[in-house]
Short mmCIF file of C-alpha atoms in Angstrom, two decimals:
data_model
loop_
_atom_site.label_atom_id
_atom_site.label_comp_id
_atom_site.label_asym_id
_atom_site.label_seq_id
_atom_site.Cartn_x
_atom_site.Cartn_y
_atom_site.Cartn_z
CA MET A 1 -13.01 19.57 28.34
CA ASN A 2 -12.62 21.88 25.36
CA LYS A 3 -11.63 20.39 22.06
CA ILE A 4 -9.95 21.23 18.81
CA LYS A 5 -11.76 19.31 16.10
CA VAL A 6 -9.94 17.50 13.36
CA PHE A 7 -12.21 17.31 10.38
CA LYS A 8 -12.54 13.98 8.59
CA LYS A 9 -11.20 15.24 5.33
CA ASN A 10 -9.14 18.30 6.07
CA PHE A 11 -7.96 17.39 9.55
CA PHE A 12 -7.47 21.06 10.33
CA PHE A 13 -7.34 22.20 13.88
CA GLU A 14 -9.50 24.81 15.57
CA LYS A 15 -8.17 26.00 18.91
CA ILE A 16 -10.65 26.73 21.68
CA LYS A 17 -9.34 28.38 24.82
CA ASN A 18 -10.58 28.25 28.39
CA LYS A 19 -9.04 29.18 31.72
CA LYS A 20 -6.98 25.99 31.70
CA ASN A 21 -5.94 26.32 28.03
CA ASN A 22 -6.90 22.73 27.36
CA ILE A 23 -6.11 21.50 23.86
CA GLU A 24 -7.44 18.35 22.24
CA ILE A 25 -7.99 17.32 18.66
CA LYS A 26 -10.72 14.92 17.60
CA LYS A 27 -12.33 13.77 14.40
CA SER A 28 -15.49 15.64 13.58
CA THR A 29 -17.63 16.82 10.76
CA ILE A 30 -17.35 20.41 9.65
CA ASP A 31 -18.97 23.02 11.89
CA SER A 32 -20.53 25.57 9.61
CA THR A 33 -20.00 28.30 12.19
CA SER A 34 -16.28 27.78 12.56
CA ASN A 35 -13.52 29.89 11.08
CA THR A 36 -11.98 26.74 9.67
CA CYS A 37 -15.07 26.03 7.60
CA ALA A 38 -14.93 29.53 6.15
CA GLU A 39 -11.27 29.08 5.29
CA ILE A 40 -11.80 25.90 3.34
CA LYS A 41 -15.33 26.37 1.97
CA ASN A 42 -13.98 26.42 -1.59
CA ASN A 43 -12.25 23.06 -1.23
CA ILE A 44 -14.28 20.96 -3.66
CA ILE A 45 -12.73 17.67 -2.60
CA ILE A 46 -13.76 18.06 0.99
CA GLU A 47 -17.23 19.40 0.26
CA ASN A 48 -18.08 16.49 -2.04
CA LYS A 49 -17.32 14.00 0.72
CA ILE A 50 -18.95 15.60 3.77
CA ASN A 51 -22.16 13.56 3.69
CA GLU A 52 -20.31 10.29 3.23
CA GLU A 53 -17.98 11.03 6.12
CA ASN A 54 -20.81 12.19 8.40
CA ILE A 55 -22.39 8.77 8.07
CA GLU A 56 -19.08 7.04 8.73
CA ASN A 57 -18.36 9.27 11.72
CA ASN A 58 -21.77 8.53 13.23
CA ASN A 59 -21.20 4.80 12.90
CA ASN A 60 -17.76 5.05 14.45
CA ASN A 61 -19.04 7.22 17.29
CA ASN A 62 -21.86 4.80 18.06
CA ASN A 63 -19.45 1.88 18.25
CA ASN A 64 -17.02 3.80 20.40
CA ASN A 65 -19.78 4.93 22.77
CA ASN A 66 -20.95 1.35 23.29
CA ASN A 67 -17.42 0.16 24.02
CA ASN A 68 -16.65 2.98 26.42
CA ASN A 69 -19.77 2.99 28.61
CA ASN A 70 -18.28 0.65 31.20
CA ASN A 71 -15.13 2.71 31.53
CA ASN A 72 -16.62 6.20 31.97
CA ASN A 73 -16.62 6.22 35.79
CA ASN A 74 -13.00 5.20 36.04
CA ASN A 75 -11.91 7.71 33.43
CA ASN A 76 -13.58 10.89 34.74
CA ASN A 77 -10.75 11.84 37.08
CA ASN A 78 -8.11 11.17 34.47
CA ASN A 79 -9.92 13.26 31.87
CA ASN A 80 -9.26 16.40 33.88
CA ASN A 81 -5.54 15.84 33.48
CA ASN A 82 -5.58 15.58 29.69
CA ASN A 83 -4.66 19.21 29.04
CA ASN A 84 -3.08 20.22 25.76
CA ASN A 85 -3.42 16.82 24.08
CA TYR A 86 -3.66 16.13 20.37
CA TYR A 87 -4.94 13.06 18.65
CA TYR A 88 -6.52 11.69 15.53
CA ASN A 89 -7.91 8.24 14.86
CA ASN A 90 -7.78 5.78 11.99
CA ASN A 91 -9.03 2.63 13.80
CA TYR A 92 -6.54 0.64 11.74
CA ASN A 93 -6.25 -2.35 14.04
CA ASN A 94 -9.78 -3.40 14.92
CA ASN A 95 -9.36 -6.84 13.44
CA ASN A 96 -6.23 -7.49 15.45
CA TYR A 97 -7.96 -6.52 18.70
CA ASN A 98 -10.97 -8.71 17.86
CA ASN A 99 -8.67 -11.67 17.35
CA ASN A 100 -7.06 -11.09 20.74
CA ASN A 101 -10.43 -10.82 22.48
CA ASN A 102 -11.65 -14.04 20.90
CA TYR A 103 -8.51 -15.76 22.07
CA ASN A 104 -9.04 -14.51 25.59
CA ASN A 105 -12.69 -15.59 25.70
CA ASN A 106 -11.84 -19.08 24.52
CA ASN A 107 -9.26 -19.51 27.25
CA LYS A 108 -10.99 -18.02 30.29
CA ASN A 109 -12.18 -21.45 31.46
CA ASN A 110 -8.63 -22.73 31.46
CA ASN A 111 -7.10 -22.83 34.94
CA SER A 112 -3.78 -21.63 33.51
CA TYR A 113 -5.38 -18.66 31.81
CA VAL A 114 -3.36 -15.45 32.00
CA PRO A 115 -4.98 -12.18 30.85
CA MET A 116 -3.75 -11.16 27.42
CA ILE A 117 -3.43 -7.62 26.02
CA GLN A 118 -7.07 -6.74 25.46
CA TYR A 119 -6.88 -3.19 24.21
CA SER A 120 -4.67 -0.25 23.35
CA ASN A 121 -6.13 2.92 24.80
CA ILE A 122 -4.03 6.06 24.45
CA HIS A 123 -6.46 8.22 26.43
CA CYS A 124 -6.93 8.62 30.18
CA ILE A 125 -3.82 6.62 31.03
CA ASP A 126 -3.19 5.80 34.69
CA TRP A 127 0.60 6.03 34.69
CA SER A 128 0.80 4.58 38.20
CA SER A 129 -0.44 1.26 36.76
CA LEU A 130 2.62 0.92 34.50
CA ILE A 131 4.18 -2.53 34.98
CA SER A 132 6.79 -2.71 32.21
CA VAL A 133 8.54 -0.74 29.49
CA ASP A 134 10.62 -2.08 26.60
CA LYS A 135 12.19 -0.91 23.36
CA LEU A 136 10.83 -1.52 19.88
CA ASP A 137 13.30 -0.90 17.06
CA LEU A 138 11.68 -0.37 13.65
CA GLY A 139 14.86 0.52 11.80
CA SER A 140 16.54 3.73 10.66
CA SER A 141 17.28 4.63 14.28
CA ASN A 142 13.56 4.91 15.06
CA ILE A 143 13.13 3.57 18.58
CA PHE A 144 9.74 3.29 20.23
CA LEU A 145 8.96 2.48 23.84
CA ILE A 146 6.26 -0.12 24.52
CA ALA A 147 4.54 0.72 27.79
CA THR A 148 2.33 -1.94 29.40
CA PHE A 149 -0.28 -1.20 32.06
CA LEU A 150 -2.36 -3.52 34.23
CA ASN A 151 -5.63 -2.24 35.69
CA ASN A 152 -7.63 -3.54 38.67
CA LYS A 153 -9.71 -5.71 36.32
CA CYS A 154 -6.62 -7.67 35.29
CA GLU A 155 -6.76 -6.15 31.81
CA TYR A 156 -3.64 -5.12 29.98
CA ASN A 157 -3.29 -1.86 28.07
CA GLN A 158 -0.30 -1.36 25.80
CA VAL A 159 0.77 1.84 24.03
CA LEU A 160 3.78 3.10 22.12
CA LEU A 161 5.76 6.18 23.16
CA LYS A 162 8.06 8.13 20.89
CA SER A 163 9.97 11.36 20.93
CA SER A 164 12.10 12.84 18.20
CA THR A 165 14.09 15.88 17.19
CA THR A 166 11.83 16.04 14.10
CA ILE A 167 8.53 15.51 15.88
CA VAL A 168 6.85 18.53 14.23
CA GLN A 169 7.61 17.17 10.77
CA GLU A 170 6.34 13.76 11.85
CA VAL A 171 3.07 15.22 13.14
CA TYR A 172 2.66 17.20 9.90
CA ALA A 173 3.22 14.06 7.79
CA SER A 174 0.79 12.08 9.96
CA VAL A 175 -1.96 14.65 9.41
CA LEU A 176 -1.47 14.34 5.65
CA GLU A 177 -1.58 10.55 5.98
CA SER A 178 -4.87 10.88 7.82
CA ILE A 179 -6.31 13.00 5.02
CA LEU A 180 -5.24 10.31 2.54
CA LYS A 181 -6.61 7.56 4.80
CA LEU A 182 -3.28 5.79 4.92
CA PRO A 183 -2.95 3.21 7.73
CA ILE A 184 -1.52 4.97 10.77
CA PRO A 185 -2.24 4.35 14.46
CA GLU A 186 -4.28 6.64 16.62
CA MET A 187 -1.98 9.06 18.41
CA ARG A 188 -1.86 12.16 20.54
CA LEU A 189 0.79 14.72 21.37
CA LEU A 190 1.91 15.23 24.97
CA GLU A 191 3.99 18.31 25.76
CA TYR A 192 6.21 18.89 28.75
CA SER A 193 4.06 21.72 30.15
CA ASN A 194 1.28 19.21 30.81
CA ASP A 195 1.07 17.61 34.26
CA GLU A 196 0.68 14.23 32.59
CA TYR A 197 4.19 14.58 31.17
CA LEU A 198 5.58 14.58 34.71
CA GLN A 199 3.48 11.56 35.64
CA MET A 200 4.73 9.70 32.57
CA SER A 201 8.35 10.61 33.30
CA ARG A 202 8.23 9.41 36.89
CA SER A 203 6.62 6.09 36.01
CA LEU A 204 8.97 5.35 33.12
CA LEU A 205 12.08 6.13 35.18
CA THR A 206 10.85 4.19 38.21
CA ILE A 207 10.06 1.02 36.27
CA SER A 208 13.17 1.09 34.08
CA SER A 209 15.50 1.76 37.02
CA LYS A 210 14.42 -1.54 38.57
CA THR A 211 15.00 -3.66 35.50
CA ASN A 212 17.50 -2.28 33.00
CA LYS A 213 20.09 0.45 33.54
CA SER A 214 20.77 0.99 29.84
CA LEU A 215 17.04 1.38 29.22
CA TYR A 216 16.83 3.77 32.16
CA ASP A 217 19.64 5.89 30.71
CA TYR A 218 17.97 5.90 27.29
CA ILE A 219 14.61 7.00 28.70
CA LYS A 220 16.24 9.67 30.82
CA LEU A 221 17.87 11.10 27.70
CA GLU A 222 14.63 10.96 25.69
CA LEU A 223 12.74 12.79 28.43
CA GLN A 224 14.97 15.80 27.88
CA LYS A 225 12.93 16.36 24.71
CA SER A 226 9.82 18.44 25.19
CA PHE A 227 7.24 16.50 23.20
CA PHE A 228 6.13 12.87 23.10
CA LEU A 229 3.73 11.00 20.86
CA ILE A 230 1.51 8.45 22.60
CA MET A 231 0.45 5.94 19.98
CA GLU A 232 -1.95 3.05 19.68
CA TYR A 233 -0.27 -0.35 19.42
CA ALA A 234 -1.71 -3.30 17.49
CA PRO A 235 -0.04 -6.57 18.48
CA ASN A 236 0.89 -9.34 16.04
CA GLY A 237 2.57 -6.94 13.61
CA LYS A 238 5.85 -8.10 12.07
CA SER A 239 8.81 -6.24 10.69
CA PHE A 240 9.86 -7.10 7.15
CA LYS A 241 12.79 -9.24 8.29
CA ASP A 242 10.42 -11.46 10.29
CA LEU A 243 8.14 -12.26 7.34
CA ASP A 244 7.91 -15.43 5.29
CA TYR A 245 8.44 -13.38 2.14
CA LYS A 246 7.39 -15.94 -0.44
CA GLU A 247 4.16 -16.83 1.34
CA TYR A 248 3.33 -13.25 2.35
CA PHE A 249 3.67 -11.63 -1.08
CA SER A 250 2.70 -14.53 -3.33
CA GLY A 251 -0.09 -16.02 -1.25
CA TYR A 252 -3.56 -14.68 -0.58
CA GLY A 253 -3.70 -10.91 -1.05
CA GLY A 254 -0.10 -10.79 -2.28
CA GLU A 255 -0.69 -8.39 -5.13
CA LYS A 256 -2.82 -6.12 -2.95
CA LYS A 257 -0.05 -5.96 -0.36
CA LEU A 258 2.43 -4.91 -3.04
CA ASN A 259 -0.03 -2.29 -4.36
CA GLN A 260 -0.32 -0.90 -0.84
CA LEU A 261 3.46 -0.65 -0.56
CA GLY A 262 3.40 1.31 -3.81
CA GLN A 263 0.86 3.76 -2.37
CA VAL A 264 3.14 4.29 0.62
CA ILE A 265 6.08 4.91 -1.70
CA ALA A 266 4.07 7.57 -3.56
CA PHE A 267 3.47 9.37 -0.27
CA ASP A 268 7.15 9.05 0.70
CA ILE A 269 8.13 10.58 -2.65
CA PHE A 270 5.81 13.49 -1.99
CA CYS A 271 7.24 14.04 1.51
CA ASN A 272 10.85 13.20 0.58
CA ASN A 273 10.83 10.52 3.28
CA SER A 274 13.83 8.30 2.64
CA ASP A 275 13.51 6.10 5.74
CA ARG A 276 11.40 3.34 4.23
CA LEU A 277 12.52 2.26 0.75
CA PRO A 278 15.58 3.03 -1.42
CA LEU A 279 13.75 4.11 -4.55
CA ILE A 280 15.02 7.54 -5.58
CA TRP A 281 17.19 8.18 -2.54
CA ASP A 282 20.83 7.34 -2.09
CA ASN A 283 20.18 5.67 1.26
CA ILE A 284 20.10 2.09 0.01
CA SER A 285 20.21 0.65 3.56
CA SER A 286 16.59 1.61 4.27
CA HIS A 287 14.31 -1.34 3.67
CA PHE A 288 10.77 -1.20 5.02
CA SER A 289 11.72 0.80 8.10
CA ASN A 290 8.82 1.99 10.26
CA ILE A 291 6.33 -0.46 8.73
CA LEU A 292 4.53 -3.28 10.53
CA PHE A 293 3.01 -6.08 8.44
CA TYR A 294 -0.12 -8.03 9.40
CA ASP A 295 -1.52 -11.34 8.16
CA ILE A 296 -5.09 -10.11 8.52
CA PRO A 297 -6.15 -6.78 6.99
CA ASN A 298 -7.91 -4.13 9.04
CA ARG A 299 -11.48 -3.16 8.27
CA ASN A 300 -10.24 -0.74 5.61
CA GLY A 301 -8.35 -3.53 3.85
CA TRP A 302 -4.81 -2.52 4.84
CA TYR A 303 -2.24 -5.20 5.60
CA ILE A 304 0.36 -2.72 6.86
CA SER A 305 0.67 0.02 9.45
CA LEU A 306 2.90 3.07 9.05
CA MET A 307 4.44 3.69 12.44
CA ASN A 308 6.45 6.78 11.67
CA SER A 309 6.62 9.19 8.75
CA ASN A 310 8.51 12.37 8.10
CA VAL A 311 8.51 15.27 5.70
CA THR A 312 11.92 16.55 4.62
CA CYS A 313 11.67 19.78 2.67
CA ILE A 314 14.51 21.24 0.63
CA ASN A 315 14.83 25.00 0.56
CA ASN A 316 15.52 26.19 -2.97
CA SER A 317 17.20 29.39 -1.83
CA SER A 318 19.78 27.67 0.39
CA PHE A 319 20.22 24.35 -1.39
CA THR A 320 19.38 24.92 -5.03
CA ILE A 321 21.39 21.98 -6.42
CA GLY A 322 19.75 19.47 -4.05
CA TYR A 323 16.34 20.97 -4.75
CA ARG A 324 16.65 20.59 -8.51
CA LYS A 325 18.24 17.15 -8.20
CA TYR A 326 15.33 15.78 -6.20
CA ILE A 327 12.65 17.30 -8.45
CA THR A 328 14.47 15.84 -11.47
CA ARG A 329 14.52 12.38 -9.90
CA VAL A 330 10.80 12.55 -9.16
CA LYS A 331 10.04 13.60 -12.73
CA SER A 332 12.18 10.76 -14.06
CA ILE A 333 10.46 7.97 -12.15
CA LEU A 334 6.95 9.34 -12.69
CA TYR A 335 7.60 9.63 -16.42
CA ALA A 336 8.79 6.01 -16.59
CA ILE A 337 5.91 4.65 -14.53
CA PHE A 338 3.07 6.56 -16.14
CA LYS A 339 4.34 6.09 -19.71
CA ARG A 340 4.69 2.30 -19.37
CA PRO A 341 2.82 1.18 -16.23
CA ASN A 342 2.96 -2.51 -17.17
CA ILE A 343 6.73 -2.57 -17.73
CA GLU A 344 9.02 -2.44 -14.73
CA SER A 345 10.98 0.82 -14.66
CA ASN A 346 14.73 0.90 -14.08
CA GLN A 347 14.26 2.60 -10.70
CA ILE A 348 11.81 -0.05 -9.47
CA LYS A 349 14.05 -2.83 -10.77
CA LYS A 350 17.04 -1.40 -8.93
CA MET A 351 15.06 -1.19 -5.69
CA ARG A 352 13.71 -4.74 -6.10
CA GLU A 353 17.19 -6.14 -6.71
CA SER A 354 18.56 -4.29 -3.69
CA ILE A 355 15.87 -5.81 -1.46
CA SER A 356 16.36 -9.27 -2.95
CA LYS A 357 20.11 -9.11 -2.33
CA SER A 358 19.82 -7.80 1.21
CA TYR A 359 17.30 -10.43 2.34
CA LYS A 360 18.42 -13.25 0.02
CA ILE A 361 14.96 -13.60 -1.50
CA ASN A 362 13.66 -13.75 -5.03
CA LEU A 363 11.28 -10.92 -5.85
CA SER A 364 10.19 -11.25 -9.46
CA SER A 365 9.64 -8.43 -11.92
CA SER A 366 5.89 -8.97 -11.53
CA CYS A 367 6.30 -7.86 -7.90
CA GLY A 368 7.94 -4.68 -9.14
CA ILE A 369 5.09 -4.03 -11.56
CA SER A 370 2.54 -4.48 -8.77
CA ILE A 371 4.42 -1.92 -6.66
CA GLN A 372 4.51 0.37 -9.69
CA ARG A 373 0.74 0.21 -10.08
CA GLY A 374 0.43 1.04 -6.41
CA ILE A 375 2.56 4.13 -6.91
CA ILE A 376 0.20 5.27 -9.66
CA GLN A 377 -2.76 4.77 -7.31
CA GLY A 378 -0.93 6.70 -4.59
CA VAL A 379 -0.20 9.64 -6.91
CA GLN A 380 -3.85 9.73 -7.95
CA LEU A 381 -4.88 9.78 -4.29
CA ILE A 382 -2.53 12.64 -3.45
CA ILE A 383 -3.74 14.73 -6.38
CA SER A 384 -7.38 14.18 -5.49
CA ARG A 385 -7.12 14.95 -1.76
CA ILE A 386 -4.16 17.27 -1.20
CA SER A 387 -4.10 20.90 -2.28
CA ILE A 388 -1.88 23.92 -1.67
CA SER A 389 -4.43 25.36 0.73
CA ILE A 390 -4.50 22.13 2.74
CA LEU A 391 -0.72 22.13 3.01
CA SER A 392 -0.66 25.76 4.11
CA ASP A 393 -3.58 25.61 6.54
CA THR A 394 -2.28 22.44 8.18
CA LYS A 395 1.04 24.12 8.89
CA GLU A 396 -0.72 27.18 10.31
CA LYS A 397 -2.92 25.10 12.61
CA LEU A 398 0.09 23.19 13.91
CA ARG A 399 1.73 26.53 14.70
CA HIS A 400 -0.86 27.08 17.44
CA LEU A 401 -1.09 23.48 18.61
CA VAL A 402 1.30 23.54 21.57
CA LYS A 403 0.87 25.72 24.62
CA VAL A 404 4.56 26.22 25.45
CA ASP A 405 7.53 25.67 23.15
CA SER A 406 10.77 24.15 24.41
CA THR A 407 13.67 26.27 25.61
CA ILE A 408 15.37 25.75 22.24
CA ASN A 409 12.19 26.60 20.28
CA ALA A 410 12.02 23.08 18.85
CA TRP A 411 8.40 23.41 17.72
CA LYS A 412 8.97 26.70 15.90
CA LYS A 413 12.14 25.42 14.24
CA GLY A 414 10.33 22.29 13.09
CA LEU A 415 7.56 24.35 11.53
CA ASP A 416 10.05 26.64 9.82
CA SER A 417 11.65 23.59 8.18
CA ILE A 418 8.38 22.70 6.43
CA HIS A 419 9.05 24.58 3.19
CA LEU A 420 5.74 24.84 1.38
CA PRO A 421 7.15 25.87 -2.06
CA PHE A 422 8.99 22.54 -2.15
CA LEU A 423 5.81 20.56 -1.45
CA SER A 424 3.93 22.73 -3.92
CA ASP A 425 6.45 21.96 -6.67
CA LEU A 426 6.18 18.23 -5.95
CA LEU A 427 2.40 18.40 -6.11
CA ASP A 428 2.58 20.26 -9.44
CA THR A 429 4.99 17.63 -10.75
CA MET A 430 2.58 14.82 -9.87
CA VAL A 431 -0.29 16.68 -11.53
CA LEU A 432 1.82 17.16 -14.65
CA PHE A 433 2.45 13.45 -15.18
CA TYR A 434 -0.99 12.33 -14.08
#
């Protein structure tokens, strides 16, 4: 199976064609003979980190090889069907899976033992083994489908499925998150021209038709879209409304959790993603949408997982007032935060009070300052790892990612909406205040 490699730092895609036009994206180190390497050879950030990432990649590959040896025979036939797939991996939920496996091992001697979810494998899925499908609502009208499979070893596999009218922008934002090493699940893109898409459609409709008509109607409507993301699912995650706020943010790791939220906000500012927090956007109803919170951090130290991100570019030529308004807001908050990092800015205070009022909780000003410091860290991260060439090359690689566009040219339209001058201006603004 031919592959498009996603490099550890640049996550750019190199398309390799064969008679079946298979497409797959995987993490890899830079191939010195590739066109991609020649295109980015002057990227100092990436070059300085190659050796470090090679070591990390080798360790990850060794672990993955050991875990997958027992499954190779069963997966060979399914591998042939994985045409035109796209994925990248952050391994954000290893700790959660380890906890589940320990639980299972401790209970196997119990006569009432029922197999628990033991893994979340987005590759080589046997869609005929689907046993259930449900909805997962993460706010801001972002609905995921949780698909559960049961194999002949009585092991459960659970993945998330999502389609969207802005799926190109979401994929673009996810690639940037990967470059920044933000906590996102492993995922791959499945397009309607792939045979697997038909297998998925049939299984989802068959199962849902037997259990829930409204769910069946929803899935039928979603399947009219041409592209789906198949995403890794880490159990035990909680939405913000399900948290014990006082214990979660004031207990062990409380300040670190708030810092991490600040880093996410910095990325959302850069992408103009208003779905998560009402900081500089007028949408004050968005509170922690598309975020799952965990009690135990992953091996990279993250307590949260970003389930969905978006990039919303404003075109200066067609919407000049909105363009200038947003840039002005970004300048205002960055000025306040960087000038007095240890004093809560008016924007952060307003957001904190909005959250406190909505959830009837008491978030102190010290919480706001911790978020503020996280924003500074996030801006520093963006400046150090994102460049104009990375933004441009990522868009170009995504242009050639899919084999067949939809009848309404959804992929092309999504790419056209990613306005690079807007992102460039935001990057320059961050550099200015940093």
